[in-house]
PDB file of C-alpha atoms in Angstrom:
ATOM      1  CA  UNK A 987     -17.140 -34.744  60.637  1.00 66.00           C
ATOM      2  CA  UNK A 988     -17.236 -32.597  57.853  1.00 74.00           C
ATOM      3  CA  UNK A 989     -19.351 -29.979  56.416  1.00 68.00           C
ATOM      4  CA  UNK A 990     -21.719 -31.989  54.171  1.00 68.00           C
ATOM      5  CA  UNK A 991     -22.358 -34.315  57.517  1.00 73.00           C
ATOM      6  CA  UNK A 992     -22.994 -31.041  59.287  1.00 70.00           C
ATOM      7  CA  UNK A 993     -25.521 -29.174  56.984  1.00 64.00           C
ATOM      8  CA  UNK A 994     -27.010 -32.658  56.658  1.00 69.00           C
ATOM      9  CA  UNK A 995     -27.489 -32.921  60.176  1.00 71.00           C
ATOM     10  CA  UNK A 996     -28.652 -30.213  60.738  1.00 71.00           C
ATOM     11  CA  UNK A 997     -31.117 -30.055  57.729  1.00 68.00           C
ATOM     12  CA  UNK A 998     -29.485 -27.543  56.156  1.00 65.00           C
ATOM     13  CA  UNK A 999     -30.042 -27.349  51.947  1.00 68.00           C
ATOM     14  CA  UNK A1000     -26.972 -28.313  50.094  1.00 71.00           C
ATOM     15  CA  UNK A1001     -26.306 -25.749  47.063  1.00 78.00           C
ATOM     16  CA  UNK A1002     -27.220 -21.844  45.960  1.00 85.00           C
ATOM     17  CA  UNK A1003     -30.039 -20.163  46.485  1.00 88.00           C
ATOM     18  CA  UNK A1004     -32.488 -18.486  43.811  1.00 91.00           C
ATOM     19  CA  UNK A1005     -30.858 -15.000  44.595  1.00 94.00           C
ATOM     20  CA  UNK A1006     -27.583 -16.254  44.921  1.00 92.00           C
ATOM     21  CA  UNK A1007     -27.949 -17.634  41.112  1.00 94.00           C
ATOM     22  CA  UNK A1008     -29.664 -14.245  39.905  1.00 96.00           C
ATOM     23  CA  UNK A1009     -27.366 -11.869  41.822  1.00 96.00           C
ATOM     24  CA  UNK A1010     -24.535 -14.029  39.798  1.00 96.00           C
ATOM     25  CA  UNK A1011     -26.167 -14.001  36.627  1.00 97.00           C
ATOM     26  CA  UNK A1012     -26.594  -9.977  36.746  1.00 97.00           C
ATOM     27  CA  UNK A1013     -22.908  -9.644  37.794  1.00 97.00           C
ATOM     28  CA  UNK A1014     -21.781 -11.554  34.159  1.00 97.00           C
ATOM     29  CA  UNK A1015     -24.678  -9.932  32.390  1.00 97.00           C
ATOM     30  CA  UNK A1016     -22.895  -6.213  33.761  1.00 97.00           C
ATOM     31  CA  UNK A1017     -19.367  -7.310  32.706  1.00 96.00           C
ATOM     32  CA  UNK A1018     -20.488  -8.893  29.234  1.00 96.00           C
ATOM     33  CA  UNK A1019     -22.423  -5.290  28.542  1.00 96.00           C
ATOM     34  CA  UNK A1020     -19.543  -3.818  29.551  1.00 95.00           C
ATOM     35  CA  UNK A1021     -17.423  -6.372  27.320  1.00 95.00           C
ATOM     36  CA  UNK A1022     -19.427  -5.617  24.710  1.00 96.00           C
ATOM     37  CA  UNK A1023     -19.451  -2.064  24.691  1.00 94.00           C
ATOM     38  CA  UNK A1024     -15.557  -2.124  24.542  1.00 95.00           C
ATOM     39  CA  UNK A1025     -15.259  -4.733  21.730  1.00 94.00           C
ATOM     40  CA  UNK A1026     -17.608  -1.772  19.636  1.00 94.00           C
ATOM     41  CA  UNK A1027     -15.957   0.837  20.375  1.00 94.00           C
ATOM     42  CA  UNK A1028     -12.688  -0.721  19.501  1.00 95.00           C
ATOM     43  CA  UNK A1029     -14.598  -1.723  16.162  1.00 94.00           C
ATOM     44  CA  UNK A1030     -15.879   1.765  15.707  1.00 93.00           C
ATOM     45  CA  UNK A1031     -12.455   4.100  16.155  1.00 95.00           C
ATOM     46  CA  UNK A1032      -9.726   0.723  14.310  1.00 95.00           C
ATOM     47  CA  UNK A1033     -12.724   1.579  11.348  1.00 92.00           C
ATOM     48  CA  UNK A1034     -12.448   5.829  12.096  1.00 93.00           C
ATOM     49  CA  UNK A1035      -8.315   5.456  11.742  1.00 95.00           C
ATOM     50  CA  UNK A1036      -8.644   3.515   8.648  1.00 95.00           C
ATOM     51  CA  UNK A1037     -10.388   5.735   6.908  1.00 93.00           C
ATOM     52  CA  UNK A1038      -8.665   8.860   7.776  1.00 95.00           C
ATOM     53  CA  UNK A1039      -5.204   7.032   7.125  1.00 96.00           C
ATOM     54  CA  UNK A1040      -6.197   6.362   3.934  1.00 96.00           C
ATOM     55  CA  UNK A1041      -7.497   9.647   3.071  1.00 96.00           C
ATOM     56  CA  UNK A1042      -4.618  11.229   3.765  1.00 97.00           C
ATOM     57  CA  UNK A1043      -2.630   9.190   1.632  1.00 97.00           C
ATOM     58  CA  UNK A1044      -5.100  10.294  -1.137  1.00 97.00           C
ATOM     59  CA  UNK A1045      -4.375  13.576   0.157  1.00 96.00           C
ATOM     60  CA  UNK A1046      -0.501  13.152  -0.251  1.00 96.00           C
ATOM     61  CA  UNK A1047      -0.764  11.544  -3.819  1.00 95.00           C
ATOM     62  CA  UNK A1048      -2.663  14.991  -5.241  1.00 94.00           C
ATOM     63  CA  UNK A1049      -0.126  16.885  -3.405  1.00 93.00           C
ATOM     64  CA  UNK A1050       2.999  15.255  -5.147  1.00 92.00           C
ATOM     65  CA  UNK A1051       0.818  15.278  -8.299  1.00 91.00           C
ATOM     66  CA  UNK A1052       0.891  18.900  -8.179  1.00 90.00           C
ATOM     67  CA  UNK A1053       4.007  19.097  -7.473  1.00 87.00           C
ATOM     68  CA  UNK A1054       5.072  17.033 -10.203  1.00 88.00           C
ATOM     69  CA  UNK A1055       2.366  18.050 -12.768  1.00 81.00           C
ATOM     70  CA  UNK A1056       3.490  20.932 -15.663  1.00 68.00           C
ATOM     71  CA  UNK A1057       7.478  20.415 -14.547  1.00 74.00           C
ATOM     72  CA  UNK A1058       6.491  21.154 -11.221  1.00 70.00           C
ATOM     73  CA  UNK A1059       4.622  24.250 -11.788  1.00 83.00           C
ATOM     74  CA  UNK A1060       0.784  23.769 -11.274  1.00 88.00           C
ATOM     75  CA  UNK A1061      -1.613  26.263 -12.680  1.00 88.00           C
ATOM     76  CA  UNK A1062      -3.784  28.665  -9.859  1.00 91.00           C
ATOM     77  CA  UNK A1063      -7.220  27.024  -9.472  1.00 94.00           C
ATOM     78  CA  UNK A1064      -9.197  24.572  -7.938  1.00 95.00           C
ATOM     79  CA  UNK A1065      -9.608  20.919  -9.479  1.00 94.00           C
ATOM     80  CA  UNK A1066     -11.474  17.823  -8.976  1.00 94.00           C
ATOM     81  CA  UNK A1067     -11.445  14.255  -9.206  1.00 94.00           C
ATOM     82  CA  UNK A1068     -11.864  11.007  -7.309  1.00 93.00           C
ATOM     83  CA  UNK A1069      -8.951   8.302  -6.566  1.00 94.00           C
ATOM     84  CA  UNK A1070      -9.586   4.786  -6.482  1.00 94.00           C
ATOM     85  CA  UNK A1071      -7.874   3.397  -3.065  1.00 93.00           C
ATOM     86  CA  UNK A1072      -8.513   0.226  -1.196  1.00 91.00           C
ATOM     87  CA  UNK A1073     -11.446  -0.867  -2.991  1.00 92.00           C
ATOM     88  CA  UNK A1074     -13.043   3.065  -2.343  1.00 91.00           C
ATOM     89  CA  UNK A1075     -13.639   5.970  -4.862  1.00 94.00           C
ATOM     90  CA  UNK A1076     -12.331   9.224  -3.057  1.00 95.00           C
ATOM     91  CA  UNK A1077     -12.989  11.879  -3.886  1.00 96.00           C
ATOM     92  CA  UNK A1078     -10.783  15.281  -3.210  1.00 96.00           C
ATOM     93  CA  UNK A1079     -10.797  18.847  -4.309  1.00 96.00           C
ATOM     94  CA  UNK A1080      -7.397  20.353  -4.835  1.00 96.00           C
ATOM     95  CA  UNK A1081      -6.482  24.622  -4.913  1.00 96.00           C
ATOM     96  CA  UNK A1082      -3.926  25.707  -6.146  1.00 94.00           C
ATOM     97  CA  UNK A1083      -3.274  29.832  -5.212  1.00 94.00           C
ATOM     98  CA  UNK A1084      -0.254  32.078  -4.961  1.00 91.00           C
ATOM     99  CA  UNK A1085       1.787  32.716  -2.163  1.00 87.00           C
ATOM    100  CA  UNK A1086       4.079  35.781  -1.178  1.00 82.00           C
ATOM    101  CA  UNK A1087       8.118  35.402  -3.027  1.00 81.00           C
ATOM    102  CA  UNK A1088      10.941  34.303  -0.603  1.00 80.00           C
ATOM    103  CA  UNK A1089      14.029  35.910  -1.350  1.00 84.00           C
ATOM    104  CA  UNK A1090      12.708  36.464  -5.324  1.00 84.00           C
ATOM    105  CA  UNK A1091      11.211  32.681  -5.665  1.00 87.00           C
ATOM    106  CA  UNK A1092       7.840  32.438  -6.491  1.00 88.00           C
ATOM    107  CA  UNK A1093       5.845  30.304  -4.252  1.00 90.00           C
ATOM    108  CA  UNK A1094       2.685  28.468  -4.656  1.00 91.00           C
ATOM    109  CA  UNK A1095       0.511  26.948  -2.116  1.00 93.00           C
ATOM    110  CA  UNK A1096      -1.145  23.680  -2.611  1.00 94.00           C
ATOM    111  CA  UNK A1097      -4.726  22.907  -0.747  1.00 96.00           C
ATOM    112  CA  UNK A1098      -5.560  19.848  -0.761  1.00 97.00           C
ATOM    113  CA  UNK A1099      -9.076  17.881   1.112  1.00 96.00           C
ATOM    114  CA  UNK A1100     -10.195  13.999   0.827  1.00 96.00           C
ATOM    115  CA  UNK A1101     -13.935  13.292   0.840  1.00 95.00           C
ATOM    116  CA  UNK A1102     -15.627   9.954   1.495  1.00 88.00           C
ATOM    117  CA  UNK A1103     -18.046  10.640  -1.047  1.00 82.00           C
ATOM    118  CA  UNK A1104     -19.405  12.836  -2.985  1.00 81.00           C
ATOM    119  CA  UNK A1105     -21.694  14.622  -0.867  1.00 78.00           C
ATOM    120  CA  UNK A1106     -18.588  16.808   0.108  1.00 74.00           C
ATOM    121  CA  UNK A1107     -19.882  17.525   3.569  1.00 82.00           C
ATOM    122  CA  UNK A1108     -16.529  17.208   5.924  1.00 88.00           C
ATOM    123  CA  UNK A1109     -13.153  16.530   4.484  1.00 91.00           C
ATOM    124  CA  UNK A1110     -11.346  12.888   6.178  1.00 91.00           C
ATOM    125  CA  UNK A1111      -8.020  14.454   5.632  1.00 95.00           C
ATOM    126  CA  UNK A1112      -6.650  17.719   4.809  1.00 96.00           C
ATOM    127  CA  UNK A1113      -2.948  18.146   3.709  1.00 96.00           C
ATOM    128  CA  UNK A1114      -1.180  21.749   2.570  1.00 95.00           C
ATOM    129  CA  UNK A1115       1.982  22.269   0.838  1.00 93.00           C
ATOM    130  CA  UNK A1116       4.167  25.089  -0.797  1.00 91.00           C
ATOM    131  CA  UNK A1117       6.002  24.570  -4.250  1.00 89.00           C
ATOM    132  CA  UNK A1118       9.005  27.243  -5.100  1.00 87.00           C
ATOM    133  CA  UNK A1119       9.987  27.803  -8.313  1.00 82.00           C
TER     134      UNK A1119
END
């Protein structure tokens, strides 16, 4: 005899119960939230790593312009400008200042931060760099 002939016998119901079905129904509805959640997150910081890898390459690009810009001498100042990079107007603010000589070579350092827009409120990427003449 098996099991079906037994429960039958016996009179006992054949399937699950109404808290069977809603204890499994909140067990997928806690690992879907928590599914979910992950899946946004993921979305959130793949978004965050983009933008900040992009702004530094902004970042870079002033710096070598600098670098390259009046034979490789750039004048003391601040300056600037916005860059057009993946579809996206950045915009960055570049200063120029002197630094101390090494060993009679005059040294200039190059500041350099990436904005998403033009608000200005917290640079996405900030890149420094020396030029010796």
């Amino acid at each position: 005899m098996n099991r079906d002939e037994e429960n039958k016998l016996l009179g006992l119901p054949k399937g699950f119960t109404l808290i069977e079905v809603l204890v499994a129904l909140a067990i997928v509805a806690v690992a879907l939230a928590a599914v979910l959640n992950s899946s946004s997150a993921h979305t959130r910081n793949l978004t965050y790593l983009k933008e900040k890898t992009l702004a530094h390459w902004v970042a870079s690009n002033q710096l070598m312009e600098a670098e390259l810009s009046a034979n490789g001498w750039p004048a003391v100042g601040v300056s600037t400008g916005n860059e057009e990079l993946a579809g996206h107007s950045w915009y960055w603010r570049r200063q120029v200042s002197l630094a101390t000589e090494i060993n009679g070579k005059e040294m200039r350092r190059v500041d350099v931060a990436v904005y998403f827009d033009e608000r200005v409120k917290q640079a996405h990427a900030q890149v420094s760099g020396f030029i010796i003449r």
